[in-house]
Short mmCIF file of N, CA and C in Angstrom, two decimals:
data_model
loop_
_atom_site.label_atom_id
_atom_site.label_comp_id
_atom_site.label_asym_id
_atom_site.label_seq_id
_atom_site.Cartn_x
_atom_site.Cartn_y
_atom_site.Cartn_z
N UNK A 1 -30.10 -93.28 -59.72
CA UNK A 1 -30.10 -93.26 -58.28
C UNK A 1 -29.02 -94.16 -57.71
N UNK A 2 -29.21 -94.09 -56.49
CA UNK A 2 -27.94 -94.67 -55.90
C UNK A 2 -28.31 -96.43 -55.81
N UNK A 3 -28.12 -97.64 -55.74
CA UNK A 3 -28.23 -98.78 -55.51
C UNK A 3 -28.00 -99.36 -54.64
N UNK A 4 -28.25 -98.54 -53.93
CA UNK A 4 -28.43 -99.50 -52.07
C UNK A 4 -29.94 -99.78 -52.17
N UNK A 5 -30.23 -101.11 -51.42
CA UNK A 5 -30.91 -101.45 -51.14
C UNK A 5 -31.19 -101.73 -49.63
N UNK A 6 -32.89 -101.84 -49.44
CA UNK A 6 -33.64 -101.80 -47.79
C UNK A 6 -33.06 -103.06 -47.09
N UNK A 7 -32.37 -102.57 -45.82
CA UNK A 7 -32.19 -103.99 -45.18
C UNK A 7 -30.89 -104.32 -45.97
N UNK A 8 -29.90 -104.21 -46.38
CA UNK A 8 -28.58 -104.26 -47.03
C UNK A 8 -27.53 -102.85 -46.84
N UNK A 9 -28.09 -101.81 -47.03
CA UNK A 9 -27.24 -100.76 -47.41
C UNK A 9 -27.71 -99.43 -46.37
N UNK A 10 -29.22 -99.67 -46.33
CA UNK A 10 -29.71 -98.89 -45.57
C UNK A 10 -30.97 -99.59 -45.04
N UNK A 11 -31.33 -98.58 -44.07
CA UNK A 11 -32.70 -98.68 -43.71
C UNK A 11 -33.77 -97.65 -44.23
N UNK A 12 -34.60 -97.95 -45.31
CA UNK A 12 -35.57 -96.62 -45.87
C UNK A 12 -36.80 -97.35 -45.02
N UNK A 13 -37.05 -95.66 -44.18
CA UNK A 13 -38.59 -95.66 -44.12
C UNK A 13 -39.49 -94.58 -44.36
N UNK A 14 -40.91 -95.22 -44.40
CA UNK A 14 -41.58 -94.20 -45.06
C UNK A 14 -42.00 -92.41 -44.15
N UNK A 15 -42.40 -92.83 -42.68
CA UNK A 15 -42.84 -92.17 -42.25
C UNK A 15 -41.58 -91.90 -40.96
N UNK A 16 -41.29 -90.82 -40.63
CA UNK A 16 -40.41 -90.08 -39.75
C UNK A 16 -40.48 -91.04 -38.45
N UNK A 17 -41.65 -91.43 -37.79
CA UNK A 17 -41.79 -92.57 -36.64
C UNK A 17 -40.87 -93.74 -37.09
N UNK A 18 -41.31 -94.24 -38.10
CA UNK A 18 -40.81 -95.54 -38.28
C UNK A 18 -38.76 -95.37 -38.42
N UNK A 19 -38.85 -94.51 -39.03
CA UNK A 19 -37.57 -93.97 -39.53
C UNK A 19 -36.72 -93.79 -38.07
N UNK A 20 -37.20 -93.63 -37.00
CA UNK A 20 -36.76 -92.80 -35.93
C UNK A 20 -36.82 -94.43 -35.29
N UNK A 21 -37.55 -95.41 -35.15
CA UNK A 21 -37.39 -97.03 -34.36
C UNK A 21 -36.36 -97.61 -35.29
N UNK A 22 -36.05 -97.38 -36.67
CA UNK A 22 -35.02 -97.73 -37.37
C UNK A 22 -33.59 -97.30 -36.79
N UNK A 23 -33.46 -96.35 -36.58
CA UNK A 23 -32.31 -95.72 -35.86
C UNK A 23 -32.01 -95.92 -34.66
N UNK A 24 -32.99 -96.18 -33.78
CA UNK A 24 -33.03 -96.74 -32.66
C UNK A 24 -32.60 -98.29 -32.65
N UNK A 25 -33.02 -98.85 -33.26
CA UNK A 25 -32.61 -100.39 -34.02
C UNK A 25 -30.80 -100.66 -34.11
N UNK A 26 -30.64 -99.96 -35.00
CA UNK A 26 -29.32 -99.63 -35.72
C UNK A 26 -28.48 -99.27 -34.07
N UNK A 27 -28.74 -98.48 -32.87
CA UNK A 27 -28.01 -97.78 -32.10
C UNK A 27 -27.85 -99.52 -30.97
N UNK A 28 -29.52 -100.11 -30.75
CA UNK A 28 -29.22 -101.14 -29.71
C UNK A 28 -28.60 -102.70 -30.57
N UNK A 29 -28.88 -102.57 -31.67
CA UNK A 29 -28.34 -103.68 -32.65
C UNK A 29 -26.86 -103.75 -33.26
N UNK A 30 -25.70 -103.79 -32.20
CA UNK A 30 -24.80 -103.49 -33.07
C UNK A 30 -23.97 -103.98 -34.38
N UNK A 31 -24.46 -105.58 -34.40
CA UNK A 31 -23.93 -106.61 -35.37
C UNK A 31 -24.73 -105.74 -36.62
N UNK A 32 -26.00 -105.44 -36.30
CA UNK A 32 -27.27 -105.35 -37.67
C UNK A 32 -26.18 -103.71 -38.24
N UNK A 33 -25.94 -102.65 -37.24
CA UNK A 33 -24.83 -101.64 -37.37
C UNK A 33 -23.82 -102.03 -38.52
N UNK A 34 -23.12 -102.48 -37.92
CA UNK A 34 -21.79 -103.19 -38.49
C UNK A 34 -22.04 -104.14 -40.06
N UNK A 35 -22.70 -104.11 -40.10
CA UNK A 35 -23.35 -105.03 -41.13
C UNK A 35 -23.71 -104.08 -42.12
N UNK A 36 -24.69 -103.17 -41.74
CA UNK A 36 -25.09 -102.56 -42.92
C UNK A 36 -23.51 -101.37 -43.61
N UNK A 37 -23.19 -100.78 -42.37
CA UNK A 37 -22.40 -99.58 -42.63
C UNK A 37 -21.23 -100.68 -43.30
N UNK A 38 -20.84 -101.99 -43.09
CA UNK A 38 -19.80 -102.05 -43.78
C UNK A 38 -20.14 -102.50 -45.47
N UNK A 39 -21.56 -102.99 -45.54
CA UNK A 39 -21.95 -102.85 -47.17
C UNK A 39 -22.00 -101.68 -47.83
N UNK A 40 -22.90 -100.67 -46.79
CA UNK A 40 -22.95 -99.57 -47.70
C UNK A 40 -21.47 -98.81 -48.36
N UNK A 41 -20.53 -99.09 -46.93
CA UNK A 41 -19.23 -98.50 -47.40
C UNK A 41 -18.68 -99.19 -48.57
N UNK A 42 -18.62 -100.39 -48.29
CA UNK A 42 -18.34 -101.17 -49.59
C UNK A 42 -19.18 -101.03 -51.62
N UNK A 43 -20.04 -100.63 -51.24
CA UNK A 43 -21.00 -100.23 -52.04
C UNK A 43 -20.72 -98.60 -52.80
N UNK A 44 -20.63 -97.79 -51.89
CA UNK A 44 -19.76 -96.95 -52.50
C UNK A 44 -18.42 -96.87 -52.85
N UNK A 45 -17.46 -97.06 -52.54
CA UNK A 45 -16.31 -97.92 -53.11
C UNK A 45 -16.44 -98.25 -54.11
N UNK A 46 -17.03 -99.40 -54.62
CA UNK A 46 -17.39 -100.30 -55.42
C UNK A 46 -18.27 -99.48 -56.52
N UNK A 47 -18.89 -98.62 -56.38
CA UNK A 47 -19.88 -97.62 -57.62
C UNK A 47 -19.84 -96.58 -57.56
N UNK A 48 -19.22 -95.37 -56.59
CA UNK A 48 -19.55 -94.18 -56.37
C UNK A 48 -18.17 -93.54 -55.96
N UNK A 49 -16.88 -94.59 -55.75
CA UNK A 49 -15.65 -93.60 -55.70
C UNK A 49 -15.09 -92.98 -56.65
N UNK A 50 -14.39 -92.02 -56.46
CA UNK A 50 -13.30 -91.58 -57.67
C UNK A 50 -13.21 -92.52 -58.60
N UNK A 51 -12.26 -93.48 -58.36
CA UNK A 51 -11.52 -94.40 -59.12
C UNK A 51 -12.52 -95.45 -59.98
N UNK A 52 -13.77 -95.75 -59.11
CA UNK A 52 -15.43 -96.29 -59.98
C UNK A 52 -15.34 -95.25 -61.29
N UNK A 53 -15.40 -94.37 -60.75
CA UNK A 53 -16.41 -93.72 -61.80
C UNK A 53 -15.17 -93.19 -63.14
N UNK A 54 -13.41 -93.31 -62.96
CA UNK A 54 -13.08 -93.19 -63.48
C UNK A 54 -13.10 -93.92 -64.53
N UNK A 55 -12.89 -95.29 -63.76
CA UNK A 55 -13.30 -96.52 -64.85
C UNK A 55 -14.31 -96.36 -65.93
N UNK A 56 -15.67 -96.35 -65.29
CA UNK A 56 -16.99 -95.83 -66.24
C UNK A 56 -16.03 -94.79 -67.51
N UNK A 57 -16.04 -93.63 -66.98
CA UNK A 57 -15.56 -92.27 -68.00
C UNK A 57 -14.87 -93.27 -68.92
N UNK A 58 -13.88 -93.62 -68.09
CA UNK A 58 -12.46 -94.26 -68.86
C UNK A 58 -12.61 -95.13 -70.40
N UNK A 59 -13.83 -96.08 -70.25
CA UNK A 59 -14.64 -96.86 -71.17
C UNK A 59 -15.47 -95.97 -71.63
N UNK A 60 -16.15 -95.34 -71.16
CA UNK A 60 -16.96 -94.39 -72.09
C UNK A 60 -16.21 -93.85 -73.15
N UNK A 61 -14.93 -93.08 -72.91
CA UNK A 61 -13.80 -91.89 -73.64
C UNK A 61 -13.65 -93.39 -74.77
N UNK A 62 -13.00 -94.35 -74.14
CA UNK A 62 -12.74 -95.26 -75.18
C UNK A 62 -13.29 -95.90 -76.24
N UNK A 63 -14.66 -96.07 -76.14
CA UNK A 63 -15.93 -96.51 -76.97
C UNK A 63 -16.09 -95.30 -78.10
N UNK A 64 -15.91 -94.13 -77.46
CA UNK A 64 -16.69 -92.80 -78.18
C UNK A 64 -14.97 -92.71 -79.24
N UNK A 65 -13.60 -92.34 -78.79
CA UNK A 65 -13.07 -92.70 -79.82
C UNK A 65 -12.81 -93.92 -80.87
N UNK A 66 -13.17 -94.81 -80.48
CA UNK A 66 -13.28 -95.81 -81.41
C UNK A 66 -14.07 -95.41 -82.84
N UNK A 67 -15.77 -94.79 -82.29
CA UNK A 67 -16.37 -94.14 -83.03
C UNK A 67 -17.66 -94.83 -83.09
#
């Protein structure tokens, strides 16, 4: 799964109400905004871009020819 975490990366909630005052949160909160969207962006970057995951492969390919 992905590795964002509640209150860092996102806001998970359980039930559609709560989910919907979260968003509402996020729209009158703009620092709490700015805050999360620039981790999460960073977060993907960091584990989930192209160039992440080439790395991963990249070491993988290299380990597996070694043998």
């Amino acid at each position: 799964g992905i590795e964002a975490q509640d209150g860092v990366h996102v806001l998970v909630r359980d039930k559609s109400q709560d989910l919907a005052k979260a968003a509402i949160k996020l729209l009158k909160e703009k620092d709490l905004y700015k805050k999360i969207t620039q981790k999460a962006r960073l977060l993907i970057e960091e584990k989930y871009s192209y160039q992440a995951l080439a790395q991963v492969l990249d070491k993988i390919y290299k380990e597996a020819a070694r043998g």
